[in-house]
mmCIF file of C-alpha atoms in Angstrom:
data_model
loop_
_atom_site.group_PDB
_atom_site.id
_atom_site.type_symbol
_atom_site.label_atom_id
_atom_site.label_comp_id
_atom_site.label_asym_id
_atom_site.label_seq_id
_atom_site.Cartn_x
_atom_site.Cartn_y
_atom_site.Cartn_z
ATOM 1 C CA MET A 1 -0.035 0.022 0.017
ATOM 2 C CA GLU A 2 1.186 3.472 -0.678
ATOM 3 C CA SER A 3 2.084 6.135 1.871
ATOM 4 C CA PRO A 4 -0.683 6.799 4.368
ATOM 5 C CA GLN A 5 -0.703 10.468 3.358
ATOM 6 C CA SER A 6 -1.011 9.856 -0.357
ATOM 7 C CA THR A 7 -3.917 11.043 -2.318
ATOM 8 C CA ALA A 8 -6.033 8.996 -4.697
ATOM 9 C CA SER A 9 -4.413 8.154 -7.929
ATOM 10 C CA PRO A 10 -6.158 9.488 -11.112
ATOM 11 C CA SER A 11 -7.091 5.960 -12.011
ATOM 12 C CA GLU A 12 -8.965 5.313 -8.786
ATOM 13 C CA ARG A 13 -12.737 5.796 -9.453
ATOM 14 C CA PRO A 14 -14.685 7.520 -6.752
ATOM 15 C CA ALA A 15 -17.286 5.367 -5.163
ATOM 16 C CA ASP A 16 -20.965 6.098 -5.769
ATOM 17 C CA ARG A 17 -23.156 7.522 -3.032
ATOM 18 C CA ASP A 18 -24.599 4.155 -1.978
ATOM 19 C CA THR A 19 -21.126 2.666 -1.638
ATOM 20 C CA HIS A 20 -19.864 5.630 0.287
ATOM 21 C CA PHE A 21 -22.819 5.358 2.697
ATOM 22 C CA GLU A 22 -22.145 1.601 3.069
ATOM 23 C CA VAL A 23 -18.516 2.288 4.047
ATOM 24 C CA GLU A 24 -19.463 4.984 6.549
ATOM 25 C CA GLN A 25 -21.988 2.694 8.175
ATOM 26 C CA PHE A 26 -19.307 -0.076 8.305
ATOM 27 C CA TYR A 27 -17.004 2.359 10.124
ATOM 28 C CA TYR A 28 -19.779 3.462 12.573
ATOM 29 C CA ARG A 29 -20.521 -0.161 13.356
ATOM 30 C CA GLU A 30 -16.810 -0.807 13.878
ATOM 31 C CA ALA A 31 -16.470 2.138 16.248
ATOM 32 C CA GLY A 32 -19.506 0.912 18.279
ATOM 33 C CA LEU A 33 -18.045 -2.640 18.589
ATOM 34 C CA LEU A 34 -14.819 -1.165 19.961
ATOM 35 C CA ASP A 35 -16.523 1.216 22.329
ATOM 36 C CA ASP A 36 -18.662 -1.613 23.623
ATOM 37 C CA GLY A 37 -15.642 -3.871 24.189
ATOM 38 C CA ARG A 38 -16.921 -6.410 21.698
ATOM 39 C CA TYR A 39 -13.456 -7.212 20.353
ATOM 40 C CA ALA A 40 -14.190 -10.740 19.081
ATOM 41 C CA ASP A 41 -17.060 -9.260 16.947
ATOM 42 C CA TRP A 42 -14.751 -6.430 15.857
ATOM 43 C CA LEU A 43 -12.189 -9.015 14.619
ATOM 44 C CA GLU A 44 -14.804 -10.470 12.280
ATOM 45 C CA LEU A 45 -14.584 -7.261 10.273
ATOM 46 C CA PHE A 46 -11.140 -8.245 9.093
ATOM 47 C CA ALA A 47 -9.993 -10.545 6.243
ATOM 48 C CA ASP A 48 -7.923 -13.628 7.204
ATOM 49 C CA ASP A 49 -4.880 -12.143 5.401
ATOM 50 C CA LEU A 50 -5.135 -8.863 7.291
ATOM 51 C CA GLU A 51 -2.149 -6.435 7.603
ATOM 52 C CA TYR A 52 -2.840 -4.054 10.484
ATOM 53 C CA TRP A 53 -0.005 -1.428 10.655
ATOM 54 C CA MET A 54 0.590 1.695 12.698
ATOM 55 C CA PRO A 55 4.117 3.088 12.058
ATOM 56 C CA THR A 56 5.877 5.416 14.437
ATOM 57 C CA ARG A 57 6.295 8.970 13.408
ATOM 58 C CA THR A 58 9.181 11.482 14.004
ATOM 59 C CA ASN A 59 9.427 15.242 13.685
ATOM 60 C CA ARG A 60 11.405 16.209 10.636
ATOM 61 C CA LEU A 61 12.298 19.351 8.752
ATOM 62 C CA ARG A 62 10.148 20.026 5.627
ATOM 63 C CA ARG A 63 12.789 18.736 3.292
ATOM 64 C CA GLN A 64 12.872 15.426 5.152
ATOM 65 C CA GLN A 65 9.115 14.830 5.512
ATOM 66 C CA ALA A 66 9.371 11.664 3.473
ATOM 67 C CA LEU A 67 11.404 10.203 6.425
ATOM 68 C CA SER A 68 8.932 11.244 9.160
ATOM 69 C CA ILE A 69 6.940 7.937 8.926
ATOM 70 C CA ALA A 70 8.725 4.731 9.660
ATOM 71 C CA ALA A 71 8.865 2.406 6.720
ATOM 72 C CA ARG A 72 7.735 -1.269 6.754
ATOM 73 C CA GLY A 73 10.141 -3.272 8.859
ATOM 74 C CA GLU A 74 11.028 -0.257 11.077
ATOM 75 C CA ALA A 75 9.564 0.741 14.360
ATOM 76 C CA ALA A 76 5.751 0.451 14.577
ATOM 77 C CA TYR A 77 3.211 0.604 17.355
ATOM 78 C CA TYR A 78 1.241 -2.170 15.646
ATOM 79 C CA ASP A 79 2.472 -4.537 12.899
ATOM 80 C CA GLU A 80 -0.254 -7.182 13.255
ATOM 81 C CA THR A 81 -2.043 -9.973 11.426
ATOM 82 C CA LYS A 82 -5.572 -11.217 12.189
ATOM 83 C CA GLU A 83 -4.043 -14.015 14.165
ATOM 84 C CA SER A 84 -1.871 -11.666 16.349
ATOM 85 C CA LEU A 85 -4.962 -9.404 17.019
ATOM 86 C CA ALA A 86 -6.835 -12.498 18.055
ATOM 87 C CA TRP A 87 -4.057 -13.292 20.522
ATOM 88 C CA ARG A 88 -4.331 -9.805 21.938
ATOM 89 C CA ILE A 89 -8.096 -10.153 22.337
ATOM 90 C CA ARG A 90 -7.703 -13.525 24.047
ATOM 91 C CA ARG A 91 -5.199 -11.936 26.442
ATOM 92 C CA PHE A 92 -7.698 -9.108 27.287
ATOM 93 C CA ASP A 93 -10.378 -11.859 27.985
ATOM 94 C CA SER A 94 -7.953 -13.869 30.157
ATOM 95 C CA GLY A 95 -7.632 -11.090 32.778
ATOM 96 C CA MET A 96 -3.842 -11.092 32.309
ATOM 97 C CA ALA A 97 -3.704 -7.824 30.411
ATOM 98 C CA TRP A 98 -2.977 -5.643 33.498
ATOM 99 C CA ALA A 99 -3.025 -2.413 31.477
ATOM 100 C CA GLU A 100 -6.739 -3.039 30.763
ATOM 101 C CA ASP A 101 -7.865 -4.290 34.129
ATOM 102 C CA PRO A 102 -10.172 -2.468 34.918
ATOM 103 C CA PRO A 103 -10.834 -1.865 31.248
ATOM 104 C CA SER A 104 -10.644 1.582 29.555
ATOM 105 C CA ARG A 105 -13.659 3.430 28.412
ATOM 106 C CA THR A 106 -13.218 4.627 24.838
ATOM 107 C CA ARG A 107 -15.158 6.633 22.284
ATOM 108 C CA HIS A 108 -14.147 6.197 18.568
ATOM 109 C CA VAL A 109 -15.127 9.135 16.312
ATOM 110 C CA VAL A 110 -14.730 8.539 12.536
ATOM 111 C CA SER A 111 -14.954 11.378 9.959
ATOM 112 C CA ASN A 112 -13.750 12.737 6.649
ATOM 113 C CA VAL A 113 -14.372 9.396 4.924
ATOM 114 C CA VAL A 114 -13.346 9.341 1.229
ATOM 115 C CA VAL A 115 -13.955 6.110 -0.738
ATOM 116 C CA HIS A 116 -12.505 5.119 -4.158
ATOM 117 C CA HIS A 117 -12.384 1.788 -6.040
ATOM 118 C CA VAL A 118 -9.077 0.073 -5.977
ATOM 119 C CA ASP A 119 -6.598 0.826 -8.825
ATOM 120 C CA THR A 120 -5.796 -2.841 -9.645
ATOM 121 C CA ALA A 121 -2.572 -1.793 -11.510
ATOM 122 C CA ARG A 122 -1.186 -0.336 -8.279
ATOM 123 C CA THR A 123 -2.728 -2.832 -5.861
ATOM 124 C CA PRO A 124 -2.032 -6.362 -6.916
ATOM 125 C CA GLY A 125 -4.313 -9.108 -5.517
ATOM 126 C CA PHE A 126 -7.321 -6.816 -5.335
ATOM 127 C CA ALA A 127 -10.236 -6.352 -7.789
ATOM 128 C CA GLU A 128 -12.016 -3.246 -9.040
ATOM 129 C CA ARG A 129 -14.942 -3.934 -6.723
ATOM 130 C CA ASP A 130 -12.657 -3.588 -3.780
ATOM 131 C CA LEU A 131 -12.240 -0.166 -2.173
ATOM 132 C CA VAL A 132 -9.708 2.199 -0.780
ATOM 133 C CA ALA A 133 -11.175 4.193 2.126
ATOM 134 C CA ARG A 134 -9.410 7.027 3.876
ATOM 135 C CA SER A 135 -10.746 8.465 7.133
ATOM 136 C CA ALA A 136 -9.805 10.641 10.058
ATOM 137 C CA PHE A 137 -10.386 9.410 13.550
ATOM 138 C CA LEU A 138 -10.406 10.741 17.143
ATOM 139 C CA VAL A 139 -10.177 8.140 19.924
ATOM 140 C CA TYR A 140 -10.814 9.288 23.566
ATOM 141 C CA ARG A 141 -9.766 6.895 26.283
ATOM 142 C CA ASN A 142 -10.449 7.159 29.977
ATOM 143 C CA ARG A 143 -9.187 4.750 32.613
ATOM 144 C CA LEU A 144 -9.328 4.693 36.385
ATOM 145 C CA GLU A 145 -10.158 8.133 37.895
ATOM 146 C CA ARG A 146 -7.628 10.401 36.075
ATOM 147 C CA ASP A 147 -6.043 8.674 33.127
ATOM 148 C CA GLU A 148 -7.167 10.381 29.935
ATOM 149 C CA ASN A 149 -5.822 10.104 26.437
ATOM 150 C CA VAL A 150 -6.707 11.433 23.039
ATOM 151 C CA PHE A 151 -5.397 9.780 19.889
ATOM 152 C CA VAL A 152 -5.941 11.625 16.554
ATOM 153 C CA GLY A 153 -4.942 10.508 13.120
ATOM 154 C CA SER A 154 -5.950 8.998 9.845
ATOM 155 C CA ARG A 155 -6.493 5.522 8.503
ATOM 156 C CA THR A 156 -6.139 4.083 4.965
ATOM 157 C CA ASP A 157 -7.943 0.869 4.470
ATOM 158 C CA LEU A 158 -8.162 -1.582 1.594
ATOM 159 C CA LEU A 159 -11.646 -3.018 1.858
ATOM 160 C CA ARG A 160 -12.318 -6.332 0.202
ATOM 161 C CA ARG A 161 -15.863 -6.937 -0.999
ATOM 162 C CA THR A 162 -17.009 -10.532 -0.507
ATOM 163 C CA GLU A 163 -20.404 -11.918 -1.500
ATOM 164 C CA ARG A 164 -21.789 -11.085 1.967
ATOM 165 C CA ARG A 165 -19.937 -7.947 3.182
ATOM 166 C CA LEU A 166 -16.906 -5.728 3.315
ATOM 167 C CA LEU A 167 -13.767 -6.840 5.125
ATOM 168 C CA VAL A 168 -10.728 -4.804 6.046
ATOM 169 C CA ALA A 169 -7.755 -6.506 4.270
ATOM 170 C CA ARG A 170 -5.129 -3.818 4.923
ATOM 171 C CA ARG A 171 -5.217 -1.037 7.481
ATOM 172 C CA THR A 172 -2.549 1.670 7.814
ATOM 173 C CA ILE A 173 -2.989 3.908 10.902
ATOM 174 C CA LEU A 174 -1.077 7.137 11.092
ATOM 175 C CA LEU A 175 -1.197 9.035 14.441
ATOM 176 C CA ASP A 176 -0.769 12.777 14.312
ATOM 177 C CA GLN A 177 1.228 12.599 17.602
ATOM 178 C CA SER A 178 4.881 11.829 17.312
ATOM 179 C CA VAL A 179 5.235 11.271 21.132
ATOM 180 C CA LEU A 180 2.438 9.414 22.878
ATOM 181 C CA GLN A 181 1.431 10.836 26.230
ATOM 182 C CA SER A 182 -0.339 7.653 27.324
ATOM 183 C CA LYS A 183 1.095 5.073 29.701
ATOM 184 C CA ASN A 184 0.326 2.269 27.200
ATOM 185 C CA ILE A 185 -1.283 1.777 23.847
ATOM 186 C CA SER A 186 -3.845 -0.991 24.518
ATOM 187 C CA THR A 187 -6.376 0.615 22.288
ATOM 188 C CA PHE A 188 -7.497 -0.530 18.768
ATOM 189 C CA PHE A 189 -8.012 1.929 15.929
#
């Protein structure tokens, strides 16, 4: 997948209004599942070959902006598969995830959704019916009495259309923060 900050290529066809609405509703449902702590149900929104990646970010001069986002294989907050996310969820459910006991309260807000059909020449393994969706998010997290965190950023998803539904096959998450103020990052995006 291309840089998380890239714009749509000229060959990516904008999605029609119904498809755009479908993707927005998909994201709102996803946010609700996360906020309700229904992680096993959330995991079902992902394809089996999922790549879930959140690279680190550094502050750079303008002329070095291309280096501000870690490349694949470099430092990342998340570099996950569906299987590794399932392991994290099982750990939450086991009571052994001390950073989430008691659990955090979260609110996921998704906006600025832009949807295009995949450019198959630039995205091997995907079909024209599949989608590229870019969105902005704000995640508020509160834990215990005084722990509060706000995460802000963007996501670029490759959504695979199956016969029954959309599935996230690739997700790149880019936080706007270069230094996290939170004690841990046990929140999904």
